[in-house]
């Protein structure tokens, strides 16, 4: 369904997101570069506070300005420059306006949220929003929209679509609601889908089904998928390429097999060492000492240096940039095995 | 140390816990795994006496504790404690850490003299420091709040601790710290754990015995190695198959 | 940032809230100092000066007995503002005593208490206050007592709702695990977390109490002459409303000033204390 033939569905350079709060200005996303190709799943991994959700919200134009401020040097969607004519912000970046994104939102880029209840209006039956996006973005008339909506409900694996269509969100389980949300996101035939922890709230058996569904739909439609998660297992299952975020920046980016076999950045290695696994045994986990710094108190130089076993004087003073290709790491002393 | 026999409770028409029986030996870590609606959290509350069963028994150290009134239950409250899933919610937002940690003593040992020292010792044991004592929960991260919860549970030197999804709300790196802390505490203090979780990897890491619950029933129980690597029940197998792989491809 | 500092910033962020806080400050100062700073004795009559319009000698004019209205307004603050605080605090205390156990214990205890509350709520506050004040005899203390009787049920309802919400919190469960007694749970854990909406409602109600008390005095059930209570002043000036506008207007403006100030302050406090806007 995505007939875009160019190299990238999404090209993002130097995304910065600021929030103006009572305590001052918080720099939540500090220069993130991302690219997503058609038919590819890019995983965005990180812990709480790393800026991954803010990145997704910024791309969808969901950040209210004020108190937010979204800036980037380059944002191309299907070859179209979303920053064309944008106002200048600080540091020679351009301000991404919500209206620019709104034009592509829903029809070109759509989003699946963590909490399916939040995406579905409780006073409408579940077929209603699917019909609405079909009419609005694909300009279908009411009967064709209804038919297509039912087809989508079947396509996402809901048994007896006609019966489900008339139900209200509270009558469905979490997994079924998320399937409806997926139908809502894919029905307008977008080129890029942002999925923000779509299975975190679901049971593990349901999660497996939903992930399989997403994978299958992606292969079929060749959409680009930006998949945000904190779970490395899901990354292993779903993603072609992975970007690891820490303190508002991408610290490592690689094809998924390489990231798992030979992670370079000490934070990535720390994450792998810290997770318990089914076959991992009972020894003490190699926990990363310290804690993730809050966005208002990020250390100077490399933000990971206070917790890094490989840190040296240089790391406190200077900020490393992403180096390497195609496996990139932002570290002065990466692990090269 | 702890045994439940044919425990059952229903909420209206829903059988939340249905004929569940198992035993936990002293010093062991027994895990209850299940998905939402399996009844594992209800089990936690039944064991702790926050909920009364309709049928069955809860036996602690040879004595029946399921239908005791609060007065008779008091001595047991010192020996069994609980750590909850939501570190933010389980601490009173209007009380300082000091006040929260003093509470167990105020309830059970009024007139305790060296409270300050005891409380300081508690926070040190969980990896925090004295300067944290006079702050409020909202000033701490999730991991720190969970440490405070654990400190509160340790205050009266319990023998048995029920942990209801203690790390589910935490990030991976913080979870690792808390799991290590729990393991250290068990070793140093000779604790027995009832660990409730939906995360099979965490359970595999920590537990000696595992019970699998589904819709109120215990479908499989046994040593961890057996249940998690050679399960006999099809639901357990389905659960294990659903876990995302450790590596790609 | 500490909670106190954040609270102050949120409060002062809204200029209207700052207005409300200023009004409260002014009222408290006036209530404290009025007998000493008032230019004239509020009870001193001078029939030769009766019904004079506002002038340099009498900033707000004089009433039918030649008393200086400005001084009476200032001293009248003492008969409106501190009593309003008293009424709200007592009504809240009664409300807590009834509503908190009802919310916590539930069952038939809750049913009985709530039906009693419903009984009182069924009467419009002003009518109930009139009936009580009428039965007890007209005076300011009786009017205040009547308002307390009419007012406490809504606090009981509010507290009960709050207690019900907090009762199922995880930290209350944790306290039960520790073996805390119901009294301790209610007083140490639940009530401190219910205060927010109570304080907001109480502040908003201060203005309503002043209005109700003035209303009772206006119809003769409250403060009796020669007390310079604003409602009583309006009642006394009723006859002259067409010809000598200042006699009723200034007391009316005083009431307006108070009610508006407390309403603005209450709305501002809601921003700070309402859990939805926390953090």
Coordinates of C-alpha atoms in Angstrom, one line a residue, chain B residues 45 48-50 70 74 77 81-82 84-86 89-95 99 103-104 106-108 138 145 152, chain C residues 1-3 169-181 184 187-190 192-196 273 279:
Chain B
X45 CA -3.9 -10.6 49.8
X48 CA -1.4 -11.6 54.1
X49 CA -4.8 -11.6 55.6
X50 CA -6.1 -8.5 53.8
X70 CA -6.9 -8.4 63.9
X74 CA -1.0 -9.1 65.4
X77 CA 2.0 -9.3 61.3
X81 CA 5.3 -8.5 55.5
X82 CA 4.5 -7.3 52.0
X84 CA 3.7 -3.9 46.6
X85 CA 3.9 -3.3 42.9
X86 CA 3.4 0.4 42.7
X89 CA 1.2 4.3 45.5
X90 CA 2.4 2.2 48.4
X91 CA 4.0 5.1 50.3
X92 CA 1.8 7.8 51.9
X93 CA 2.5 10.9 49.8
X94 CA 2.0 13.2 52.8
X95 CA 4.5 11.5 55.1
X99 CA 7.6 8.8 59.4
X103 CA 5.3 3.4 61.6
X104 CA 6.0 -0.3 62.1
X106 CA 5.0 2.9 66.5
X107 CA 2.4 0.2 65.9
X108 CA 4.1 -2.8 67.4
X138 CA 7.5 12.3 45.3
X145 CA 10.7 4.4 46.4
X152 CA 9.5 -0.7 55.7
Chain C
X1 CA 12.0 22.1 43.8
X2 CA 10.3 21.8 47.1
X3 CA 6.6 21.3 47.3
X169 CA -5.1 3.4 48.1
X170 CA -2.1 1.1 48.2
X171 CA -0.5 2.8 51.1
X172 CA -3.6 2.2 53.2
X173 CA -3.3 -1.5 52.3
X174 CA 0.3 -1.3 53.3
X175 CA -0.7 0.2 56.6
X176 CA -3.2 -2.6 57.1
X177 CA -0.4 -5.1 56.4
X178 CA 1.6 -3.5 59.2
X179 CA -1.3 -4.0 61.5
X180 CA -2.4 -0.4 61.9
X181 CA -5.7 0.1 63.8
X184 CA -4.6 5.2 63.0
X187 CA -6.3 9.8 61.2
X188 CA -2.8 9.3 60.1
X189 CA -3.1 8.1 56.5
X190 CA -6.5 8.9 55.1
X192 CA -4.3 14.2 55.6
X193 CA -4.8 13.1 52.0
X194 CA -8.3 14.4 52.0
X195 CA -7.5 17.9 53.0
X196 CA -7.0 19.4 49.6
X273 CA -4.4 21.4 45.9
X279 CA 3.6 17.9 40.0

